[in-house]
Tab-separated table of C-alpha atoms (C1' of nucleotides) and ligand atoms in Angstrom:
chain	number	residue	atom	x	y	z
A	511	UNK	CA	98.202	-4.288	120.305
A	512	UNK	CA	100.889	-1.854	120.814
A	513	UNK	CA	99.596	-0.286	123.608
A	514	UNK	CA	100.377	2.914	123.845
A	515	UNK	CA	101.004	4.010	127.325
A	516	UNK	CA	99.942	7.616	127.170
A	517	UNK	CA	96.215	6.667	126.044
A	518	UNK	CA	96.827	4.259	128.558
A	519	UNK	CA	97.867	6.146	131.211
A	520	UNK	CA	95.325	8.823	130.462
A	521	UNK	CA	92.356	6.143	130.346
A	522	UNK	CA	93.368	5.175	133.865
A	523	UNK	CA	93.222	8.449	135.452
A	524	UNK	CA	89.337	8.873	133.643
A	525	UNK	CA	88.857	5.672	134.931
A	526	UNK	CA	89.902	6.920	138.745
A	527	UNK	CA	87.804	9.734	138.071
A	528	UNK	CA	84.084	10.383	139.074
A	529	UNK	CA	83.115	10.633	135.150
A	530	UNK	CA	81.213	7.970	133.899
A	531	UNK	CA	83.458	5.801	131.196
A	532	UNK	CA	81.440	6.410	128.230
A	533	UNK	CA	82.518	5.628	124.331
A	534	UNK	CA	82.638	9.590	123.587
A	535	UNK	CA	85.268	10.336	126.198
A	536	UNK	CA	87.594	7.064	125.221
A	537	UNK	CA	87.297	8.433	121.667
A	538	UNK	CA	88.586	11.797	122.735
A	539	UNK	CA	91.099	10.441	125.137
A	540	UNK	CA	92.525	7.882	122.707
A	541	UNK	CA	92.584	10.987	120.037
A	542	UNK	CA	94.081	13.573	122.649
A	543	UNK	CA	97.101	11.103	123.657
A	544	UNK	CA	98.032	9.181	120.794
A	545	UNK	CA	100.924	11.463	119.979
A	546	UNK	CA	102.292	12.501	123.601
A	547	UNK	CA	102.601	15.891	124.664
A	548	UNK	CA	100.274	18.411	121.851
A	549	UNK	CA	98.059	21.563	122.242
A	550	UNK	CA	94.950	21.551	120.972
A	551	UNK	CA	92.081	24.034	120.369
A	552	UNK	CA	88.752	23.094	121.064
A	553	UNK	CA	87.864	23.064	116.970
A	554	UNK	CA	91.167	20.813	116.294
A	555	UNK	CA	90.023	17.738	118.876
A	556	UNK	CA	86.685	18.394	116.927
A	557	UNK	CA	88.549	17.855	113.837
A	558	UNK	CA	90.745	15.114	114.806
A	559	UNK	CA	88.035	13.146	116.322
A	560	UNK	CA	85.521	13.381	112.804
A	561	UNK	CA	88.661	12.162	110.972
A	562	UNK	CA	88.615	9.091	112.730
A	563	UNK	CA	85.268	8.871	112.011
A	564	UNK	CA	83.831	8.877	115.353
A	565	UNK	CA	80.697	11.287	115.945
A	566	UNK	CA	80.952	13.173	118.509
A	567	UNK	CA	78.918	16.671	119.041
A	568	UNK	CA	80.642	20.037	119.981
A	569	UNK	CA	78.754	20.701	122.561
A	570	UNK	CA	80.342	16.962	124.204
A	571	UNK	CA	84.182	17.986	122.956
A	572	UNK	CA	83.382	21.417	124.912
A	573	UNK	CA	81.914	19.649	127.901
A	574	UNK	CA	84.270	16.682	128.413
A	575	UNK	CA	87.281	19.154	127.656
A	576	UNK	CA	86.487	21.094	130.792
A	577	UNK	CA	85.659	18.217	132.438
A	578	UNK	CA	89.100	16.309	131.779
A	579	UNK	CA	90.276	19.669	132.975
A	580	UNK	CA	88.789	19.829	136.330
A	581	UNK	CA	89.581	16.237	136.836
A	582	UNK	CA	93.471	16.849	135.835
A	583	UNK	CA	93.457	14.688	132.619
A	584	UNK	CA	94.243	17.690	130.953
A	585	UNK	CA	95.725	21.141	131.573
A	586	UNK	CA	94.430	24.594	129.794
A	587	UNK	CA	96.735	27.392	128.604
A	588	UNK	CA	96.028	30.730	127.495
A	589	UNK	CA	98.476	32.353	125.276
A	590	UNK	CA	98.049	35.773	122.987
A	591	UNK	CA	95.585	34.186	121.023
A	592	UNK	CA	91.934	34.366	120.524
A	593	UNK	CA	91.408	30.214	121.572
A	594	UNK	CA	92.364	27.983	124.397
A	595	UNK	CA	94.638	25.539	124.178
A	596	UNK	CA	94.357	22.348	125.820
A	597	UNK	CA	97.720	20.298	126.936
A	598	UNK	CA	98.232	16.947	127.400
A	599	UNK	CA	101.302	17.898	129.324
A	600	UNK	CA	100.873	17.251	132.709
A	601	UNK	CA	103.793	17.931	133.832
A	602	UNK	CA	104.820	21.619	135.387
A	603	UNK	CA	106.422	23.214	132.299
A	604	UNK	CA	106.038	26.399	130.338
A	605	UNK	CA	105.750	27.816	126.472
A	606	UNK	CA	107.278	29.625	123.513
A	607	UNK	CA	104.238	31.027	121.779
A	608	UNK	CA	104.335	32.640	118.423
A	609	UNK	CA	101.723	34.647	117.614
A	610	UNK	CA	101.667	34.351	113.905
A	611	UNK	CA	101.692	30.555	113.419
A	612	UNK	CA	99.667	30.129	116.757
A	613	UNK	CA	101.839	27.903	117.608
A	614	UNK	CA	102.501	26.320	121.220
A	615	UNK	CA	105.408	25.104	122.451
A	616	UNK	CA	106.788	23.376	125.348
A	617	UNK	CA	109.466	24.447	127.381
A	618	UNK	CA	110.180	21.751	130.240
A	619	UNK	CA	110.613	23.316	133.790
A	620	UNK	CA	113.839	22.353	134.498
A	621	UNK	CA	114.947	24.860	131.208
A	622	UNK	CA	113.884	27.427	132.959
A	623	UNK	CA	114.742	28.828	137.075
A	624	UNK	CA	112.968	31.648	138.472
A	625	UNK	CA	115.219	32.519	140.766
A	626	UNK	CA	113.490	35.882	142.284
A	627	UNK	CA	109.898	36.304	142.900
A	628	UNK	CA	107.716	38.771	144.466
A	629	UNK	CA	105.701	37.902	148.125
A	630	UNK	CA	101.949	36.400	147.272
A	631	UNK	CA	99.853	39.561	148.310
A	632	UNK	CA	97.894	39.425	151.873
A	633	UNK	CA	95.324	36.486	152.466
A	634	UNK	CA	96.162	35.184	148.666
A	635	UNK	CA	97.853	31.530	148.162
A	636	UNK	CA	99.888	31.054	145.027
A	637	UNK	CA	98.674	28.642	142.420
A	638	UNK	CA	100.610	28.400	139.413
A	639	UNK	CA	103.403	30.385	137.511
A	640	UNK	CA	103.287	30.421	133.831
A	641	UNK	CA	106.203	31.556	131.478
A	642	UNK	CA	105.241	32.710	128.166
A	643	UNK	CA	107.865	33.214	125.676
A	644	UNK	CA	106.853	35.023	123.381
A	645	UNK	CA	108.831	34.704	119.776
A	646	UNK	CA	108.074	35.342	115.997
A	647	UNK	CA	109.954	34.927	112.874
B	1409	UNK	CA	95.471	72.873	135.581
B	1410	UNK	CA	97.471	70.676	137.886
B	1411	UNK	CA	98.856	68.784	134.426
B	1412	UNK	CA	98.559	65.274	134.872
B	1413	UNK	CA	102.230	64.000	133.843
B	1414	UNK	CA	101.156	60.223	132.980
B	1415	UNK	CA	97.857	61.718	130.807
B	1416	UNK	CA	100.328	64.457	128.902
B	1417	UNK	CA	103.536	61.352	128.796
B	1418	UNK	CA	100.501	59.619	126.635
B	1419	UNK	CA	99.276	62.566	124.402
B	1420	UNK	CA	102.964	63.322	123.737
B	1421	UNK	CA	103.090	59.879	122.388
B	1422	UNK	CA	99.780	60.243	120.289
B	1423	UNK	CA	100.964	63.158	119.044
B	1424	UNK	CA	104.004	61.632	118.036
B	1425	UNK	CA	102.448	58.871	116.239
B	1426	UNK	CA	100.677	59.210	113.040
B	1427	UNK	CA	97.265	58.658	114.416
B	1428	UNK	CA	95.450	61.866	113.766
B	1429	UNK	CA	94.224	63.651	116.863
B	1430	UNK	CA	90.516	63.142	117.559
B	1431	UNK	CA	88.662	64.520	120.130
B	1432	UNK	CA	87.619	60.872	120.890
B	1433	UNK	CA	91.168	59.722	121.264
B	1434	UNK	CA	92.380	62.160	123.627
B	1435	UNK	CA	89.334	61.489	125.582
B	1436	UNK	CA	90.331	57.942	125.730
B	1437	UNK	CA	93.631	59.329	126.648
B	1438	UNK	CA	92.478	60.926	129.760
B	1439	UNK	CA	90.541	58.217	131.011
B	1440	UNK	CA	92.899	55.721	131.064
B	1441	UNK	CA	95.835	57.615	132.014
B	1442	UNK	CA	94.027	59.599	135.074
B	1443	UNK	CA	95.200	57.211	137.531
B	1444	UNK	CA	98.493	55.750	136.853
B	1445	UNK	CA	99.390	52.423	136.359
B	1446	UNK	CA	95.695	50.237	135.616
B	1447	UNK	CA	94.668	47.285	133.499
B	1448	UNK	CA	91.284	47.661	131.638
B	1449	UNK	CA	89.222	45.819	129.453
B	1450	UNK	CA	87.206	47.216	126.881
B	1451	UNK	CA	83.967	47.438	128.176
B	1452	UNK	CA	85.645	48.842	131.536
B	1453	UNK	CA	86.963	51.797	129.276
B	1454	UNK	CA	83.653	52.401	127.722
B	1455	UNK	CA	81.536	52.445	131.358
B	1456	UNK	CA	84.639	54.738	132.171
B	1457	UNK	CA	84.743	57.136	129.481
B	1458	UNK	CA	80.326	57.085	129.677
B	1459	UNK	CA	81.007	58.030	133.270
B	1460	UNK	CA	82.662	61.421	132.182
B	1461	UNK	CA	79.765	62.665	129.825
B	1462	UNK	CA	81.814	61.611	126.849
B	1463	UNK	CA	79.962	59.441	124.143
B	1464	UNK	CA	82.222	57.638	122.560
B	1465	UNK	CA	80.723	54.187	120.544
B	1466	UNK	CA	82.354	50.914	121.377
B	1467	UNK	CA	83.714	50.442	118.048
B	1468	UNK	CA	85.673	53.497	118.226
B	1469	UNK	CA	86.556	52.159	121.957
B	1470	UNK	CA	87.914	48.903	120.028
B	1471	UNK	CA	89.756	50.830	117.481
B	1472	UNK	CA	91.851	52.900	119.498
B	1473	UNK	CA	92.123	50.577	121.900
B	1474	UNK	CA	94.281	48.326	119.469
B	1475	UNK	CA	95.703	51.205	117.478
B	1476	UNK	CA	97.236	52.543	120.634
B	1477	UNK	CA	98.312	48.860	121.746
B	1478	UNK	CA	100.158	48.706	117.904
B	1479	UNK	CA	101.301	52.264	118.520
B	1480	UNK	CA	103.094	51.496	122.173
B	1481	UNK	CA	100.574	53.778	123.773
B	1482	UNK	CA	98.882	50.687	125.893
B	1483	UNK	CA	99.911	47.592	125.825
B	1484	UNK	CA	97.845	43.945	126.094
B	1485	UNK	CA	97.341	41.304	128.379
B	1486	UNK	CA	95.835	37.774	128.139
B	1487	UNK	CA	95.302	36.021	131.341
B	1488	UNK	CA	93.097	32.986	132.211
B	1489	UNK	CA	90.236	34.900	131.745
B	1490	UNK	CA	87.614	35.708	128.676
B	1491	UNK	CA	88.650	39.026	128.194
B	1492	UNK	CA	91.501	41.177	126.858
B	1493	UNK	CA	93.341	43.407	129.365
B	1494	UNK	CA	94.643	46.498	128.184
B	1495	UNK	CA	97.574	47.866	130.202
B	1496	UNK	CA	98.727	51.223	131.197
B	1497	UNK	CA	102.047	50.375	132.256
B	1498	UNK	CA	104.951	50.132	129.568
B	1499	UNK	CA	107.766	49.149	131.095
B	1500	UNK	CA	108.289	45.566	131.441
B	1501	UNK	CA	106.685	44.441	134.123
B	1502	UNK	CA	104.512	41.012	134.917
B	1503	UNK	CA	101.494	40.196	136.987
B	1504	UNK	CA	99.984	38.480	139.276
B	1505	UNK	CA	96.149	37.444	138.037
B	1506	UNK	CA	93.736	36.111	140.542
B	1507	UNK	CA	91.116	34.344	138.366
B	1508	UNK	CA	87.898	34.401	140.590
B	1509	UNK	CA	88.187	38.171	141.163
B	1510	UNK	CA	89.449	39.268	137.690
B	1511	UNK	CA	91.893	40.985	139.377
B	1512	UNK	CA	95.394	41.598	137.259
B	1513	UNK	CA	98.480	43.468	139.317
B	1514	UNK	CA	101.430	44.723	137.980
B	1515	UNK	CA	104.876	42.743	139.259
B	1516	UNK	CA	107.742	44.998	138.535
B	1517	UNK	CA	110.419	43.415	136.621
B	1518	UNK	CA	113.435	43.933	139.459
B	1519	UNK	CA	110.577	41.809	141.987
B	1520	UNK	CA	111.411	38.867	139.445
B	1521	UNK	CA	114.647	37.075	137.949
B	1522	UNK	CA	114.467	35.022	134.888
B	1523	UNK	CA	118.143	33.087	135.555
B	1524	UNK	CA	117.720	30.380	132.882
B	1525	UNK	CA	115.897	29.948	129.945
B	1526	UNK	CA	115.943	27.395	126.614
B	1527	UNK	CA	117.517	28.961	123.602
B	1528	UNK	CA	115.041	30.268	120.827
B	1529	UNK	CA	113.684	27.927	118.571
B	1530	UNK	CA	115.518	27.813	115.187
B	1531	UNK	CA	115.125	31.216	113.048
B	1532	UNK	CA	112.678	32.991	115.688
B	1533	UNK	CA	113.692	35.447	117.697
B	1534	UNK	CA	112.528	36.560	120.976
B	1535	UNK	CA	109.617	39.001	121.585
B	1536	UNK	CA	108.769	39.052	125.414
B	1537	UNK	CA	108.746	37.155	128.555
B	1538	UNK	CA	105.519	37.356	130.224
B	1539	UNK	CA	104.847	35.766	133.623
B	1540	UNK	CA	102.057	35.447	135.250
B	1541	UNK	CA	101.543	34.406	138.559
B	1542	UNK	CA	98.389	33.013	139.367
B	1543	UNK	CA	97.139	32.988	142.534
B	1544	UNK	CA	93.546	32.782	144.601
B	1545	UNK	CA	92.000	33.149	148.118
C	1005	DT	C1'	87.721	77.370	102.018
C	1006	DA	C1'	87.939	73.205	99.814
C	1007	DC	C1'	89.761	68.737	99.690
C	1008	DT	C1'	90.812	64.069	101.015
C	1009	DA	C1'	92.425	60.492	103.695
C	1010	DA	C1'	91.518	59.029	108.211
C	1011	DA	C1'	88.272	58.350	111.796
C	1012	DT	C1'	83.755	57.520	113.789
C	1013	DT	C1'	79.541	55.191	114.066
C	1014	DA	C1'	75.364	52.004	114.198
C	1015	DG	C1'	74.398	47.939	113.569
C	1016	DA	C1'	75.311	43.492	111.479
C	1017	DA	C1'	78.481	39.702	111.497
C	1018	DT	C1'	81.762	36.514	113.332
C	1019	DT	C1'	83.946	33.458	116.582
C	1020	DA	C1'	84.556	30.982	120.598
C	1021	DT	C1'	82.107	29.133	124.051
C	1022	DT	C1'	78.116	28.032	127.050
C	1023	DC	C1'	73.342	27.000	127.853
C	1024	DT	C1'	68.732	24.592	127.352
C	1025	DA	C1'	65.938	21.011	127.248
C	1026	DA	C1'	64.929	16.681	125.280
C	1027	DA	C1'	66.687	11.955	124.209
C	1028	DT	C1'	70.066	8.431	125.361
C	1029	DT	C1'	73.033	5.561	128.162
C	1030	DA	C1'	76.242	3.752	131.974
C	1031	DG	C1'	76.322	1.422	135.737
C	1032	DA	C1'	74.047	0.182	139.950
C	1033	DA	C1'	70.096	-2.228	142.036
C	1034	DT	C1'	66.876	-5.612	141.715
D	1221	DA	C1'	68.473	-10.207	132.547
D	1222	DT	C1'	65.511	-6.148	133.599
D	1223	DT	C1'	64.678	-1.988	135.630
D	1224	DC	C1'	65.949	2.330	137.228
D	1225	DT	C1'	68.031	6.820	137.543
D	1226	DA	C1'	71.462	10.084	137.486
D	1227	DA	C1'	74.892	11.291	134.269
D	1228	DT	C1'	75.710	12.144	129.543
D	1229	DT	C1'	75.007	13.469	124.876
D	1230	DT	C1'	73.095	16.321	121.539
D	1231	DA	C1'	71.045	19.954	118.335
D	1232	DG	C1'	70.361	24.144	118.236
D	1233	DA	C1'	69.696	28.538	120.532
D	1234	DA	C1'	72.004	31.909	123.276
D	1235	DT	C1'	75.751	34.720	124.933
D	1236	DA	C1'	79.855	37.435	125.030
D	1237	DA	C1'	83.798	39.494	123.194
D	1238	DT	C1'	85.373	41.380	119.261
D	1239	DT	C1'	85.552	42.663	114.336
D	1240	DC	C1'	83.528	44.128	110.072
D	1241	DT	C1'	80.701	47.015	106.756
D	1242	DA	C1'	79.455	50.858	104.691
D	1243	DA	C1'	77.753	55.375	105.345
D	1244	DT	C1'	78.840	59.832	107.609
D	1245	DT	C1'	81.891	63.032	109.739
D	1246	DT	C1'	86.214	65.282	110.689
D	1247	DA	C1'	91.361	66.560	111.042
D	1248	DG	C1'	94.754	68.489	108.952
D	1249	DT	C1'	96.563	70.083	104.742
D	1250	DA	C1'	96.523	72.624	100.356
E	2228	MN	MN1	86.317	36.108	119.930
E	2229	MN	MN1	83.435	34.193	125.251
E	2230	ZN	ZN1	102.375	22.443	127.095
E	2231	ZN	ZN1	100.418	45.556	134.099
DNA sequence: TACTAAATTAGAATTATTCTAAATTAGAAT
DNA sequence: ATTCTAATTTAGAATAATTCTAATTTAGTA
């Protein structure tokens, strides 16, 4: 036993969580974090997961995806692209996304200063800044 | 004839493109350049258009939506949200998106500086910067 | 006026995602 | 251990946004 920390990590925080700790979600978990930080579509975790040879239904990939979500396990990011992505980065950061290859990209936060921003409108609290880079071949 | 300048800006550029002039398209035209600087989806152009006696089908909506989005007429957003915004502001600009209300608002690109980024991946070159500031009550 | 490529349309299809409602299970209580 | 119950899983239907198909119409040219 190896044990690699991400999964590890990860199980911990669905263990701190309210959600119950059931063999579907340490399938997807152990899946999701195996390889550190990766995007994923909804259909791709389906994927990954059947190639392990687990059985899991869409319906639960959908629901414990939005659920790992809510309950910061994961993060979501929407790019020019018809899917979600889900990110095992947890970490403030942004993307490169190219359109053509749908691919996602990280960008860590510290590459990147905003050094001038406009004031939040009236009665409105700021929640999150996200840099798309947009780039093709 | 008080000659709407940001409705006959956009039929200059229809008529400079090689899209053929319909009666449907320069309806379009009018609708969503009557007001300046808005963000629309789809469906919001078709109640829109409905609205002026116009009947227009929503395939046609979809059509010249995205031809005039390929043709630098409108141009397209993707927030966190399920639906496509189509934008009529050109310049470069970003926005602020508030999720529960929907509500996308144009940042003007002087209200934000960009002073570092990460160099472009290998052999891709850069397309935009989109930011997107998300904020909520 | 005739011609033809482009555009429009209704409605079907597709895709991503969510919902419904019935069966199963985790974890707490006995 | 056994029972209990709320949470979870699941198949399949439903929904929502968008695209496709194939027939009809039209813009712009000859
Ligand atoms: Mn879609
Ligand atoms: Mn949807
Ligand atoms: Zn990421
Ligand atoms: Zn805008």
């Amino acid at each position: 036993m190896t044990g690699n920390s991400h999964i590890q990590k990860a199980l911990k925080m669905l263990e701190n969580s309210p959600l119950k700790l059931t063999s579907q979600r340490v399938s997807l978990i152990k899946t999701l974090f195996k390889d550190g930080n990766q995007h994923f579509s909804a259909e791709d975790v389906y994927n990954k997961v059947k190639n392990t040879g687990v059985r899991i239904s869409l319906a639960t990939i959908y629901n414990c995806l939005n659920q790992f979500t809510s309950h910061g396990i994961l993060k979501m990011v929407k790019a020019s692209s018809d899917k979600v992505y889900f990110d095992t980065n947890l970490k403030s950061h942004h993307h490169f996304f190219c359109k053509a290859s749908g691919e996602l990209t990280d960008i860590d936060a510290k590459k990147v200063r905003i050094s001038k921003l406009p004031k939040i409108p009236q009665g409105k609290k700021l929640n999150s800044i996200e840099v798309i880079v947009n780039i093709s071949d």
